[in-house]
CSV table of C-alpha atoms in Angstrom, one decimal:
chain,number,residue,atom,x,y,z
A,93,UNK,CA,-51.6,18.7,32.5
A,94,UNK,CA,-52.7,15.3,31.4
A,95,UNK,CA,-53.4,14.6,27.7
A,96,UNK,CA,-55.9,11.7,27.3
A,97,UNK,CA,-56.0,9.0,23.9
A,98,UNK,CA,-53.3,8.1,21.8
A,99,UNK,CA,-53.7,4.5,22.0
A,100,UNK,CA,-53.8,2.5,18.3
A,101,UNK,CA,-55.1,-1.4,18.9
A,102,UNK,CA,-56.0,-4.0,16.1
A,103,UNK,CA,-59.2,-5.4,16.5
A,104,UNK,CA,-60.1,-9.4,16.6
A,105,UNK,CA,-60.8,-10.9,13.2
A,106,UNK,CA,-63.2,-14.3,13.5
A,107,UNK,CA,-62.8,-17.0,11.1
A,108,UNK,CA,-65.3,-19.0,9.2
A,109,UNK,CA,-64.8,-22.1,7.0
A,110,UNK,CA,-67.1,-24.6,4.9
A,111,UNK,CA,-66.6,-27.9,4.3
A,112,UNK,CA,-67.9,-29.0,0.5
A,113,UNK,CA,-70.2,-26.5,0.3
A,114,UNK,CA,-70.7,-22.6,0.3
A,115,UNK,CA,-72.3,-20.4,3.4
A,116,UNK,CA,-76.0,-20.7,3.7
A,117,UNK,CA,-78.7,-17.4,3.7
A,118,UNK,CA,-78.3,-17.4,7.2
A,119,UNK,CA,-74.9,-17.8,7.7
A,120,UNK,CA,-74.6,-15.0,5.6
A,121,UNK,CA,-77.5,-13.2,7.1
A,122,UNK,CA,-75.7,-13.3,10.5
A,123,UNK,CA,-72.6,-11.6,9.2
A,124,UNK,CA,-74.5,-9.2,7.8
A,125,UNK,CA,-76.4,-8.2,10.8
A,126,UNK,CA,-73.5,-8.2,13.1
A,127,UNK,CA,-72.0,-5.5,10.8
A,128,UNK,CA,-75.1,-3.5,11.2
A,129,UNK,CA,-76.7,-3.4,14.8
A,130,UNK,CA,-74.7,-4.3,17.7
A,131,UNK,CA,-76.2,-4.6,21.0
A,132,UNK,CA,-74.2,-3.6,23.9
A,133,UNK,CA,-74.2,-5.7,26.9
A,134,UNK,CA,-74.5,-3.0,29.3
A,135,UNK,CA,-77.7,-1.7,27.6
A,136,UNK,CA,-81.2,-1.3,30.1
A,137,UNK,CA,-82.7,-4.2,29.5
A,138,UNK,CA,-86.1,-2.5,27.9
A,139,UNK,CA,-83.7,-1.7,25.0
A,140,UNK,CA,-81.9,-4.3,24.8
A,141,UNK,CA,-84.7,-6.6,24.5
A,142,UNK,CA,-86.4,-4.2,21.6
A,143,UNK,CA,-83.0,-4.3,19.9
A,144,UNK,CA,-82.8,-7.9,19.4
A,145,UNK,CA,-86.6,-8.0,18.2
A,146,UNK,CA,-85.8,-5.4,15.7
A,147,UNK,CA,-82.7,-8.1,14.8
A,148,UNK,CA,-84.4,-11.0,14.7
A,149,UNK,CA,-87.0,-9.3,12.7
A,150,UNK,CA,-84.3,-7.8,10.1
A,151,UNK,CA,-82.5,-11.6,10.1
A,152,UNK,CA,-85.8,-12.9,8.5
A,153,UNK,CA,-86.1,-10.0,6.0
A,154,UNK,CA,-82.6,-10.3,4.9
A,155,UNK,CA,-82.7,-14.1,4.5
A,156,UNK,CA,-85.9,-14.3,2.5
A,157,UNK,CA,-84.2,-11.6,0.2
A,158,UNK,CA,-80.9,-13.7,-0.1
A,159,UNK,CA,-82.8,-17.1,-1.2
A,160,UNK,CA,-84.3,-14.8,-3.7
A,161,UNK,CA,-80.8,-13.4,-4.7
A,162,UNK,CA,-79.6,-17.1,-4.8
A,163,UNK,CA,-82.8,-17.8,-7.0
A,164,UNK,CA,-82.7,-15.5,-9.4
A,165,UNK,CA,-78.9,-15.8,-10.4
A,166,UNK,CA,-79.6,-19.6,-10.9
A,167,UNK,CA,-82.2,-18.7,-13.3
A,168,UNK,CA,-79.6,-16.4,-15.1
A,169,UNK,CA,-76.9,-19.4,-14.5
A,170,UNK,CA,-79.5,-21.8,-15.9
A,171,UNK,CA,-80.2,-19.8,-19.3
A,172,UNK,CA,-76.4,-19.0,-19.7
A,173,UNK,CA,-75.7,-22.9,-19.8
A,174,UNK,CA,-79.2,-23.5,-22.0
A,175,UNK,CA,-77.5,-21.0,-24.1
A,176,UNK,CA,-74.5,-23.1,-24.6
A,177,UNK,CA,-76.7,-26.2,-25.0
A,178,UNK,CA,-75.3,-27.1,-21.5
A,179,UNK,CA,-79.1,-28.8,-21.2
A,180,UNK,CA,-78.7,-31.4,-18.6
A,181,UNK,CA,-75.3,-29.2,-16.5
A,182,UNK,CA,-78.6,-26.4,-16.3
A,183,UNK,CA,-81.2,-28.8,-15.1
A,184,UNK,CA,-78.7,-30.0,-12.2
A,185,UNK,CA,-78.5,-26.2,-11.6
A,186,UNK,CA,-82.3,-25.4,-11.8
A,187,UNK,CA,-82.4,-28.7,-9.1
A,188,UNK,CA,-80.6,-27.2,-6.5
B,13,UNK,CA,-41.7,-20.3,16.0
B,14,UNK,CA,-45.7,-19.2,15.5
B,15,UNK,CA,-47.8,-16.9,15.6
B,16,UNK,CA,-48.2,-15.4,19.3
B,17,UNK,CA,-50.8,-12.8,19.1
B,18,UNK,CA,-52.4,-9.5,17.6
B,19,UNK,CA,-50.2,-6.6,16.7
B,20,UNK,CA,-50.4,-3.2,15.3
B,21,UNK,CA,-47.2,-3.2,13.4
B,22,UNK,CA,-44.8,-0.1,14.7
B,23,UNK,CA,-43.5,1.0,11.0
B,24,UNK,CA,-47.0,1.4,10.4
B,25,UNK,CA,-47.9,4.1,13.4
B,26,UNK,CA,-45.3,5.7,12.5
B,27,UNK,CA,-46.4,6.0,8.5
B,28,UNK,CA,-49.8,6.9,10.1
B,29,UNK,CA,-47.8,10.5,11.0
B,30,UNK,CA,-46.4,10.5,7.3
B,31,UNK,CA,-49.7,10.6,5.5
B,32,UNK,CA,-48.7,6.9,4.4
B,33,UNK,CA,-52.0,5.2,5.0
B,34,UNK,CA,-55.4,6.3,3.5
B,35,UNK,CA,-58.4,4.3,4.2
B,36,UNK,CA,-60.6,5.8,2.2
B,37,UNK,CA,-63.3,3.9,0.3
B,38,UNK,CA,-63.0,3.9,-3.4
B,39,UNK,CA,-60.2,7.0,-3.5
B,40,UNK,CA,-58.0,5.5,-0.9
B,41,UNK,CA,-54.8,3.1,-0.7
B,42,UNK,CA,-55.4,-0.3,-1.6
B,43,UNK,CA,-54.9,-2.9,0.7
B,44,UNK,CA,-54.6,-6.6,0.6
B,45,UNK,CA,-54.9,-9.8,3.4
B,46,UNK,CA,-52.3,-12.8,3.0
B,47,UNK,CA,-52.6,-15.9,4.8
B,48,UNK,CA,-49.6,-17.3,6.6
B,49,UNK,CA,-49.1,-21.2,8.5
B,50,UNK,CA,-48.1,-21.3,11.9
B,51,UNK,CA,-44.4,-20.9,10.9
B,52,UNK,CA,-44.8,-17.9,10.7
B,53,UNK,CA,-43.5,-15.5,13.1
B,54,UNK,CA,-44.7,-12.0,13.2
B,55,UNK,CA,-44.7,-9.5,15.5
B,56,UNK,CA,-45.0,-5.9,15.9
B,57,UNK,CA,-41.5,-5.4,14.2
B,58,UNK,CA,-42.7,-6.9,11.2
B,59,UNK,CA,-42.4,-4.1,8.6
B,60,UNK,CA,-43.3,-5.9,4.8
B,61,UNK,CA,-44.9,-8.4,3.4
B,62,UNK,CA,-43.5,-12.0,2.9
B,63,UNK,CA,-44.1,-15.3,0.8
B,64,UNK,CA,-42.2,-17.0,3.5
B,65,UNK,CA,-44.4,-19.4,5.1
B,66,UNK,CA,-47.4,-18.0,2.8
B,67,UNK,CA,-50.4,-20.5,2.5
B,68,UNK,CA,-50.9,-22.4,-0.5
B,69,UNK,CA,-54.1,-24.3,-2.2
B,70,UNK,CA,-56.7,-24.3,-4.3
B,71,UNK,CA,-58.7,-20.9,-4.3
B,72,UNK,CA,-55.9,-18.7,-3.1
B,73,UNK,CA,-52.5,-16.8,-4.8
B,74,UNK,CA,-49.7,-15.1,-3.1
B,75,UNK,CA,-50.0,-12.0,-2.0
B,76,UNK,CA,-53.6,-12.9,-0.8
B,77,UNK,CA,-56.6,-11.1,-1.8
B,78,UNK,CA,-58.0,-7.5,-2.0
B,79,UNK,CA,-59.6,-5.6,0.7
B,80,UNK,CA,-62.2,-3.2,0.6
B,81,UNK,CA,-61.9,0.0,2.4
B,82,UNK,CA,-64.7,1.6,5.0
B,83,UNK,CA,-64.4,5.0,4.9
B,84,UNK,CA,-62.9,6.0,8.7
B,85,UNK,CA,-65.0,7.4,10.8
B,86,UNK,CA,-65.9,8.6,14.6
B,87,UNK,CA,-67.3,7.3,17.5
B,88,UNK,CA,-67.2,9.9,20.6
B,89,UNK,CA,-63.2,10.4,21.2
B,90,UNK,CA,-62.3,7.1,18.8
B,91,UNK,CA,-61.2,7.2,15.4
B,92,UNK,CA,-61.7,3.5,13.9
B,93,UNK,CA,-62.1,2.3,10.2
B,94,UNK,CA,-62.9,-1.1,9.0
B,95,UNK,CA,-62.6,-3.5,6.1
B,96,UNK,CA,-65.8,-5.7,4.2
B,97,UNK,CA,-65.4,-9.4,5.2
B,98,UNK,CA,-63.0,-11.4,2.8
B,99,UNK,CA,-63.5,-14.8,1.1
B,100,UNK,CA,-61.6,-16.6,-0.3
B,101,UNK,CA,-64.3,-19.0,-2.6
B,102,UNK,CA,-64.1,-22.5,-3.5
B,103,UNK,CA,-61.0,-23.0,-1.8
B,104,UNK,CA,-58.7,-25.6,0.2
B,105,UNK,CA,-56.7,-23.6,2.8
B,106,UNK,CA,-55.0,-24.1,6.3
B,107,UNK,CA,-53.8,-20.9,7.8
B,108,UNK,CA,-53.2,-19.5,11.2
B,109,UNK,CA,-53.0,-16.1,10.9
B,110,UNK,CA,-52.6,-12.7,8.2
B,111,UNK,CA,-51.0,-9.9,7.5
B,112,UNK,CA,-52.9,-6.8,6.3
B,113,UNK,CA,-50.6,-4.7,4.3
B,114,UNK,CA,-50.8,-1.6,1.7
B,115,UNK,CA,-49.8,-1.8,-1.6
B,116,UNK,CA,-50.0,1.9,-2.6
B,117,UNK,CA,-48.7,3.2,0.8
B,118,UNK,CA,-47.2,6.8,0.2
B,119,UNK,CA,-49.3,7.0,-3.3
B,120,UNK,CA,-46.2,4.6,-4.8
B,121,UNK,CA,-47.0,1.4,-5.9
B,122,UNK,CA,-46.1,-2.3,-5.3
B,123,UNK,CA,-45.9,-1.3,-1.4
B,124,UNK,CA,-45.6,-4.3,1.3
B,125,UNK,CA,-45.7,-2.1,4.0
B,126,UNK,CA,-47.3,-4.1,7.2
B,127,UNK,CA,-50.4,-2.5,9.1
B,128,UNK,CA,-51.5,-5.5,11.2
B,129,UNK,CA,-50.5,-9.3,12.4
B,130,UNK,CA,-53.8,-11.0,13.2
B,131,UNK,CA,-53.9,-14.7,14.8
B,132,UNK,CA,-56.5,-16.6,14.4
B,133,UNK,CA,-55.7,-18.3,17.7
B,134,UNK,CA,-55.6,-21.7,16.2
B,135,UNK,CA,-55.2,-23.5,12.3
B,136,UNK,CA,-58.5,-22.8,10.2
B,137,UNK,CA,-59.2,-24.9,7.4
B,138,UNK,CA,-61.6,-24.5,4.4
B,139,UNK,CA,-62.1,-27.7,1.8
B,140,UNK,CA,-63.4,-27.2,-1.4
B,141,UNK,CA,-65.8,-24.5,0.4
B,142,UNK,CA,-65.3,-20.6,1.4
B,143,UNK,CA,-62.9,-19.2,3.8
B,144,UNK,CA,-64.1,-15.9,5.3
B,145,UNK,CA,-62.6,-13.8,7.7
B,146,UNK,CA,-64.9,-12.3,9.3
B,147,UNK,CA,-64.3,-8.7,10.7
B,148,UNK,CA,-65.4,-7.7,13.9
B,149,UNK,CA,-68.3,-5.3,14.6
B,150,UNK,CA,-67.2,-1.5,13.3
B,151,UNK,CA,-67.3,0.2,17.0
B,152,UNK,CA,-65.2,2.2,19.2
B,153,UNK,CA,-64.5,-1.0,21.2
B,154,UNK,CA,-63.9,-3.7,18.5
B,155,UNK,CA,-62.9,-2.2,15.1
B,156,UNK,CA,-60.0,-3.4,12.7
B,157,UNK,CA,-58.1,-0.2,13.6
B,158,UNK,CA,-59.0,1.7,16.0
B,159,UNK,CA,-57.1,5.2,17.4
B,160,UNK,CA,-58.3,6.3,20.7
């Protein structure tokens, strides 16, 4: 009798740098979406076509969200320097 | 001598049947990703981790940084688990591949035991930016780890 399975294999890693600068909102958002909806190649194309609708659609919520994210911790950034009468360090920051 | 590939180490199948390894989010082993130059030489044989031919630079410390653990799960006969991406912030880093290895393996502590040797395929640089690795999508045909 035949046993099927058994095989352990390490996945593919992908590696992503900046240069003087940190990942954008979409950058980010991309990662993000490839962890959650993958879209086989092999789908029927009906489906495949609504699935990377639905993604595109999701990559625009997510990224208005991030730039909000990014925002709002500047504002917190901002007062914690204001606090420490960083003034003109939290007026580069509100700048950005 | 380089790196020449991806490998699933043998020690660590092998501490798979021992109960060695527990992936588990939040209650599980902890694991931790170091960065190695292309003097490295890894293979499946490779059993611990090394500071021989670790990376060096602004943003990262030997021994490399923390994972975080996605609970294993199922997907039809496949049994795969996955890690959240890893970045090493604000740094200045040339590497060509990792090692993924457990530092509580067996419920001790200070563990090096080896799980994977990943190449990057080619020299990856950050400057004074992020370095990410970026792990791929968590599915019976791509994941970190997958048992099928």
């Amino acid at each position: 009798m035949m046993v099927e399975g058994g095989k352990i294999s390490p996945g593919i890693v992908e590696v992503q740098t900046t240069d003087h600068r940190g990942f954008t909102p979409e950058e980010v958002a991309e990662r993000c979406l490839n962890k959650l909806i993958s879209v086989s190649d092999t789908a029927p194309p009906a489906i495949k076509e609504q699935a990377l609708a639905y993604k595109d659609h999701l990559s625009a919520v997510l990224v208005f969200y991030m730039k909000e994210a990014v925002n709002s911790d500047r504002t917190t950034i901002y007062n914690v320097l204001c606090d420490a009468g960083q003034k003109d360090l939290a007026e580069l920051i509100r700048r950005l | 001598m380089a790196f020449s590939g991806n490998f699933m180490c043998t020690s660590f199948k092998q501490e798979l049947l021992q109960a060695k390894h527990d992936f588990t989010n939040g209650s599980g082993d902890t694991f931790k990703l170091a960065l190695y130059d292309n003097s490295a030489s890894f293979n499946a044989a490779t059993t611990a981790y090394t500071t021989s031919n670790e990376v060096s630079g602004t943003g990262y410390s030997a021994g490399g940084g923390t994972l975080t653990n996605v609970t294993p799960t199922t997907s039809g006969t496949t049994a795969l688990t996955d890690f959240s991406d890893l970045t090493f912030g604000s740094s200045t880093i040339t590497a060509r591949g990792c090692l993924i290895y457990n530092t509580t393996a067996g419920a001790a502590s200070n563990t090096t035991n080896t799980v994977v040797v990943l190449d990057f395929g080619s020299n990856k640089s950050s400057s004074a930016g992020d370095f990410t690795i970026v792990f791929p999508t968590p599915d019976a045909s791509n994941a970190i780890i997958r048992i099928a």
